[in-house]
Amino acid sequence: MKKLLALTLALLFTVAAFAGCADKPASNSDAPVAQYKGQYDVLKMGTNAAFPPYEYKDGSNFVGIDVEIADAIAKELGATLEIVDMEFDSIITAVEQGEVSFGMAGMTVTDERKEQVDFSASYATGVQSVIVAENSEIATLDDLSGKKIGVQLGTTGDIYSCDDFGEENVTKFAKGADAVLALKGGDVDAVIIDNEPAKSFVAANEGLKILDTDYAIEDYAIAIKKGNTDLLDDINAALEKLTADGTVDNIIAKYIKAE
Ligand code: GLN
């Protein structure tokens, strides 16, 4: 009985201690919370900041959904976030070689990529969309056969287009925006890219539209070097907390207005 009382008291003290902690304002300089496995000073995020609304530049600042979620994760882990901007196609290698702590770039989880890196829990859904000129005769996915398709190099849009419509029909660009420029100039007949960047590009360029078709539905997640399980677990735990307390939803709602 005494033991039970002691246990109950111990539990009460623990709860009180945690409640006390929760009042502290979060800041990057806060020491990492004990529940995390690693100690982090700086976390480097490898990304391609040409993919609105997930990551892009506003003047010289990096902004977007991924940037803000990564910043919230870093804060939660007591670290400062550093952004390393690179071609999308280089991100997985940079993660594998430890040049960055993680890759976050509206990156779709695929079986091939899973052989190279580990993925966190998914924090968002992406849909591959088709952009065409407003007056295009292309109305369905079937109409794409034999047409010239523009994609961003190394993306799932690139991989699926080559598989389904033949590599000879696919032109690969370093940036999605360059593929869209080629579409405007008539060098390609369609661009296959994730739906939210597609909406941004169509809003920023006259005379384009998105076909009413979901080419592929995908999960976005954070890529972490294989074997770096402490960081993987810590990012997942931080993500879980930031999802539960509404932070992730608030960030997404800030950039993607409900339709
Ligand atoms: N979701 C796509 C992929 O992972 C595109 C990502 C991107 O271009 N940033 O391949």
Tab-separated table of C-alpha atoms and ligand atoms in Angstrom:
chain	number	residue	atom	x	y	z
A	1	MET	CA	0.000	0.000	0.000
A	2	LYS	CA	2.819	2.368	0.984
A	3	LYS	CA	4.512	1.569	-2.290
A	4	LEU	CA	1.352	2.448	-4.188
A	5	LEU	CA	1.142	5.793	-2.379
A	6	ALA	CA	4.763	6.556	-3.170
A	7	LEU	CA	4.171	5.674	-6.829
A	8	THR	CA	1.088	7.863	-7.009
A	9	LEU	CA	3.001	10.778	-5.479
A	10	ALA	CA	5.897	10.278	-7.876
A	11	LEU	CA	3.461	10.292	-10.780
A	12	LEU	CA	1.797	13.471	-9.521
A	13	PHE	CA	5.157	15.213	-9.251
A	14	THR	CA	6.089	14.156	-12.765
A	15	VAL	CA	2.811	15.469	-14.160
A	16	ALA	CA	3.289	18.741	-12.258
A	17	ALA	CA	6.837	19.069	-13.579
A	18	PHE	CA	5.703	18.553	-17.190
A	19	ALA	CA	2.840	21.015	-16.744
A	20	GLY	CA	5.400	23.549	-15.529
A	21	CYS	CA	7.591	23.026	-18.600
A	22	ALA	CA	4.696	23.600	-20.965
A	23	ASP	CA	4.400	27.216	-19.843
A	24	LYS	CA	7.865	28.100	-21.085
A	25	PRO	CA	7.850	29.940	-24.417
A	26	ALA	CA	9.571	27.951	-27.153
A	27	SER	CA	12.646	29.504	-28.699
A	28	ASN	CA	15.556	28.257	-30.746
A	29	SER	CA	17.877	28.770	-27.821
A	30	ASP	CA	15.857	26.510	-25.535
A	31	ALA	CA	17.783	23.400	-24.557
A	32	PRO	CA	16.473	20.270	-26.280
A	33	VAL	CA	13.696	18.640	-24.322
A	34	ALA	CA	14.833	15.462	-22.574
A	35	GLN	CA	12.372	13.256	-24.467
A	36	TYR	CA	14.468	13.539	-27.646
A	37	LYS	CA	17.368	11.185	-28.331
A	38	GLY	CA	19.844	13.571	-29.938
A	39	GLN	CA	21.291	17.005	-29.182
A	40	TYR	CA	21.199	19.337	-32.129
A	41	ASP	CA	22.855	22.681	-32.647
A	42	VAL	CA	22.172	23.318	-36.326
A	43	LEU	CA	19.915	21.229	-38.568
A	44	LYS	CA	20.619	21.629	-42.286
A	45	MET	CA	17.671	21.222	-44.628
A	46	GLY	CA	18.463	20.305	-48.220
A	47	THR	CA	15.764	21.668	-50.505
A	48	ASN	CA	14.993	23.155	-53.910
A	49	ALA	CA	13.497	26.573	-53.241
A	50	ALA	CA	11.620	26.814	-56.527
A	51	PHE	CA	8.566	24.837	-55.552
A	52	PRO	CA	5.848	27.168	-54.248
A	53	PRO	CA	4.038	26.994	-51.862
A	54	TYR	CA	6.319	24.387	-50.214
A	55	GLU	CA	9.659	26.176	-50.620
A	56	TYR	CA	10.504	29.316	-52.524
A	57	LYS	CA	12.268	32.629	-52.052
A	58	ASP	CA	10.601	35.842	-51.026
A	59	GLY	CA	13.385	38.328	-51.716
A	60	SER	CA	16.380	36.742	-50.042
A	61	ASN	CA	14.270	34.810	-47.501
A	62	PHE	CA	13.335	31.168	-47.779
A	63	VAL	CA	9.605	30.724	-47.155
A	64	GLY	CA	6.899	28.096	-47.627
A	65	ILE	CA	5.175	25.199	-45.934
A	66	ASP	CA	8.243	22.946	-45.723
A	67	VAL	CA	10.462	25.793	-44.536
A	68	GLU	CA	8.057	26.666	-41.718
A	69	ILE	CA	7.417	23.057	-40.672
A	70	ALA	CA	11.185	22.393	-40.674
A	71	ASP	CA	11.755	25.530	-38.623
A	72	ALA	CA	9.133	24.411	-36.086
A	73	ILE	CA	10.767	20.954	-35.904
A	74	ALA	CA	14.207	22.520	-35.405
A	75	LYS	CA	12.870	24.771	-32.631
A	76	GLU	CA	11.227	21.782	-30.981
A	77	LEU	CA	14.590	19.951	-31.066
A	78	GLY	CA	16.434	22.994	-29.698
A	79	ALA	CA	18.264	23.634	-32.968
A	80	THR	CA	18.649	26.415	-35.509
A	81	LEU	CA	17.492	25.651	-39.046
A	82	GLU	CA	19.844	26.277	-41.959
A	83	ILE	CA	18.552	26.011	-45.526
A	84	VAL	CA	20.797	24.572	-48.222
A	85	ASP	CA	19.274	25.318	-51.645
A	86	MET	CA	20.141	22.880	-54.458
A	87	GLU	CA	18.696	21.146	-57.505
A	88	PHE	CA	15.883	18.757	-56.547
A	89	ASP	CA	17.817	15.963	-58.212
A	90	SER	CA	20.780	16.424	-55.805
A	91	ILE	CA	18.861	16.320	-52.515
A	92	ILE	CA	18.856	12.542	-51.936
A	93	THR	CA	22.604	12.304	-52.594
A	94	ALA	CA	23.252	15.243	-50.236
A	95	VAL	CA	21.276	13.378	-47.541
A	96	GLU	CA	23.088	10.099	-48.229
A	97	GLN	CA	26.479	11.825	-48.011
A	98	GLY	CA	25.605	13.709	-44.833
A	99	GLU	CA	26.002	17.133	-46.464
A	100	VAL	CA	22.602	18.035	-45.041
A	101	SER	CA	20.781	16.694	-41.960
A	102	PHE	CA	17.612	15.989	-43.914
A	103	GLY	CA	15.922	16.628	-47.241
A	104	MET	CA	12.544	18.336	-47.378
A	105	ALA	CA	11.203	19.490	-50.723
A	106	GLY	CA	7.626	18.361	-51.284
A	107	MET	CA	9.387	15.044	-51.674
A	108	THR	CA	7.252	12.048	-52.510
A	109	VAL	CA	7.864	8.751	-50.750
A	110	THR	CA	8.681	6.109	-53.382
A	111	ASP	CA	9.998	2.546	-53.105
A	112	GLU	CA	13.132	3.462	-55.090
A	113	ARG	CA	13.941	6.404	-52.822
A	114	LYS	CA	13.304	4.220	-49.770
A	115	GLU	CA	16.280	2.125	-50.874
A	116	GLN	CA	18.492	5.218	-50.589
A	117	VAL	CA	17.085	7.116	-47.583
A	118	ASP	CA	14.630	6.707	-44.720
A	119	PHE	CA	11.434	8.736	-44.661
A	120	SER	CA	9.678	10.391	-41.744
A	121	ALA	CA	5.935	10.060	-41.278
A	122	SER	CA	4.104	11.852	-44.074
A	123	TYR	CA	3.075	15.452	-43.365
A	124	ALA	CA	1.198	16.293	-46.590
A	125	THR	CA	-0.370	14.830	-49.724
A	126	GLY	CA	0.617	15.757	-53.253
A	127	VAL	CA	-1.161	15.089	-56.528
A	128	GLN	CA	0.545	15.011	-59.915
A	129	SER	CA	-1.295	17.432	-62.185
A	130	VAL	CA	-1.200	18.285	-65.880
A	131	ILE	CA	-0.838	21.918	-67.015
A	132	VAL	CA	-1.736	22.797	-70.617
A	133	ALA	CA	-2.412	25.966	-72.597
A	134	GLU	CA	-5.937	27.291	-72.114
A	135	ASN	CA	-6.819	26.576	-75.763
A	136	SER	CA	-5.141	23.145	-75.827
A	137	GLU	CA	-6.862	20.174	-77.418
A	138	ILE	CA	-5.444	17.978	-74.621
A	139	ALA	CA	-8.322	17.225	-72.249
A	140	THR	CA	-7.486	13.842	-70.712
A	141	LEU	CA	-4.405	11.811	-69.784
A	142	ASP	CA	-4.934	9.678	-72.910
A	143	ASP	CA	-4.614	12.774	-75.096
A	144	LEU	CA	-1.018	13.115	-73.840
A	145	SER	CA	0.245	10.163	-75.847
A	146	GLY	CA	2.631	11.307	-78.548
A	147	LYS	CA	2.651	14.848	-77.138
A	148	LYS	CA	5.691	16.688	-75.786
A	149	ILE	CA	5.686	16.693	-71.996
A	150	GLY	CA	7.795	18.981	-69.793
A	151	VAL	CA	8.807	17.887	-66.289
A	152	GLN	CA	11.208	18.793	-63.507
A	153	LEU	CA	14.296	16.559	-63.586
A	154	GLY	CA	14.292	13.661	-61.125
A	155	THR	CA	10.767	14.196	-59.848
A	156	THR	CA	7.980	11.648	-59.759
A	157	GLY	CA	6.366	13.617	-62.601
A	158	ASP	CA	9.520	12.870	-64.625
A	159	ILE	CA	9.573	9.174	-63.675
A	160	TYR	CA	5.843	8.532	-64.336
A	161	SER	CA	5.833	10.493	-67.610
A	162	CYS	CA	8.777	8.502	-68.965
A	163	ASP	CA	7.141	5.228	-67.906
A	164	ASP	CA	3.714	6.045	-69.326
A	165	PHE	CA	4.437	8.209	-72.376
A	166	GLY	CA	8.010	7.274	-73.376
A	167	GLU	CA	11.255	9.013	-72.470
A	168	GLU	CA	11.547	10.376	-76.040
A	169	ASN	CA	8.453	12.496	-75.422
A	170	VAL	CA	9.671	13.959	-72.128
A	171	THR	CA	11.779	17.122	-71.790
A	172	LYS	CA	13.437	17.551	-68.398
A	173	PHE	CA	14.017	20.967	-66.834
A	174	ALA	CA	16.016	21.872	-63.728
A	175	LYS	CA	13.078	23.891	-62.367
A	176	GLY	CA	9.320	23.502	-62.688
A	177	ALA	CA	9.117	27.191	-63.635
A	178	ASP	CA	11.394	26.538	-66.638
A	179	ALA	CA	9.067	23.751	-67.802
A	180	VAL	CA	6.149	26.176	-67.525
A	181	LEU	CA	8.047	28.787	-69.594
A	182	ALA	CA	8.634	26.138	-72.268
A	183	LEU	CA	4.899	25.403	-72.264
A	184	LYS	CA	4.108	29.096	-72.720
A	185	GLY	CA	6.617	29.280	-75.558
A	186	GLY	CA	5.065	26.239	-77.255
A	187	ASP	CA	8.179	24.064	-76.872
A	188	VAL	CA	6.196	21.448	-74.913
A	189	ASP	CA	2.464	20.650	-75.021
A	190	ALA	CA	1.949	19.912	-71.314
A	191	VAL	CA	3.745	20.036	-67.963
A	192	ILE	CA	3.336	17.330	-65.337
A	193	ILE	CA	4.037	18.607	-61.848
A	194	ASP	CA	2.637	18.551	-58.293
A	195	ASN	CA	-0.760	20.233	-57.890
A	196	GLU	CA	0.091	23.087	-55.537
A	197	PRO	CA	3.120	24.314	-57.525
A	198	ALA	CA	0.924	23.828	-60.635
A	199	LYS	CA	-1.671	26.198	-59.139
A	200	SER	CA	1.029	28.759	-58.298
A	201	PHE	CA	2.525	28.618	-61.797
A	202	VAL	CA	-0.895	28.901	-63.477
A	203	ALA	CA	-1.795	31.860	-61.247
A	204	ALA	CA	1.481	33.588	-62.153
A	205	ASN	CA	1.229	32.950	-65.919
A	206	GLU	CA	-1.651	33.877	-68.186
A	207	GLY	CA	-3.147	31.478	-70.714
A	208	LEU	CA	-2.603	28.213	-68.829
A	209	LYS	CA	-4.966	25.792	-67.119
A	210	ILE	CA	-4.806	22.591	-65.068
A	211	LEU	CA	-6.600	19.525	-66.397
A	212	ASP	CA	-9.308	18.119	-64.189
A	213	THR	CA	-7.472	14.858	-63.550
A	214	ASP	CA	-5.414	13.401	-60.720
A	215	TYR	CA	-2.505	11.666	-62.429
A	216	ALA	CA	-1.044	10.251	-59.183
A	217	ILE	CA	-1.689	10.814	-55.488
A	218	GLU	CA	1.407	10.829	-53.284
A	219	ASP	CA	2.694	11.264	-49.728
A	220	TYR	CA	5.278	13.940	-48.917
A	221	ALA	CA	7.826	13.154	-46.199
A	222	ILE	CA	11.234	14.189	-44.883
A	223	ALA	CA	14.264	12.205	-46.134
A	224	ILE	CA	16.887	11.213	-43.566
A	225	LYS	CA	20.178	9.357	-43.996
A	226	LYS	CA	19.831	5.609	-43.478
A	227	GLY	CA	21.112	4.557	-40.060
A	228	ASN	CA	20.498	7.994	-38.538
A	229	THR	CA	17.672	6.550	-36.463
A	230	ASP	CA	17.989	9.005	-33.562
A	231	LEU	CA	17.287	11.922	-35.888
A	232	LEU	CA	14.533	9.984	-37.664
A	233	ASP	CA	12.838	9.188	-34.339
A	234	ASP	CA	13.273	12.755	-33.070
A	235	ILE	CA	11.879	14.299	-36.248
A	236	ASN	CA	8.922	11.918	-36.118
A	237	ALA	CA	8.278	12.710	-32.437
A	238	ALA	CA	8.502	16.467	-33.089
A	239	LEU	CA	6.263	16.140	-36.154
A	240	GLU	CA	3.723	14.164	-34.117
A	241	LYS	CA	3.661	16.872	-31.459
A	242	LEU	CA	3.392	19.686	-34.018
A	243	THR	CA	0.596	17.832	-35.803
A	244	ALA	CA	-1.311	17.169	-32.575
A	245	ASP	CA	-1.110	20.786	-31.410
A	246	GLY	CA	-2.304	22.148	-34.766
A	247	THR	CA	0.985	23.799	-35.818
A	248	VAL	CA	1.303	21.774	-39.051
A	249	ASP	CA	-2.319	22.450	-40.081
A	250	ASN	CA	-1.938	26.157	-39.355
A	251	ILE	CA	1.182	26.387	-41.502
A	252	ILE	CA	-0.492	24.525	-44.387
A	253	ALA	CA	-3.644	26.698	-44.089
A	254	LYS	CA	-1.498	29.842	-44.245
A	255	TYR	CA	-0.188	28.876	-47.695
A	256	ILE	CA	-3.043	26.815	-49.161
A	257	LYS	CA	-6.401	28.555	-48.965
A	258	ALA	CA	-9.409	26.239	-48.700
A	259	GLU	CA	-11.315	26.121	-51.988
B	1	GLN	N1	6.803	15.455	-55.332
B	1	GLN	C1	7.711	15.384	-56.426
B	1	GLN	C2	8.814	14.413	-56.127
B	1	GLN	O1	9.070	14.114	-55.003
B	1	GLN	C3	8.299	16.740	-56.805
B	1	GLN	C4	9.070	17.428	-55.725
B	1	GLN	C5	9.782	18.692	-56.177
B	1	GLN	O2	9.915	18.987	-57.344
B	1	GLN	N2	10.261	19.473	-55.242
B	1	GLN	O3	9.442	13.922	-57.005
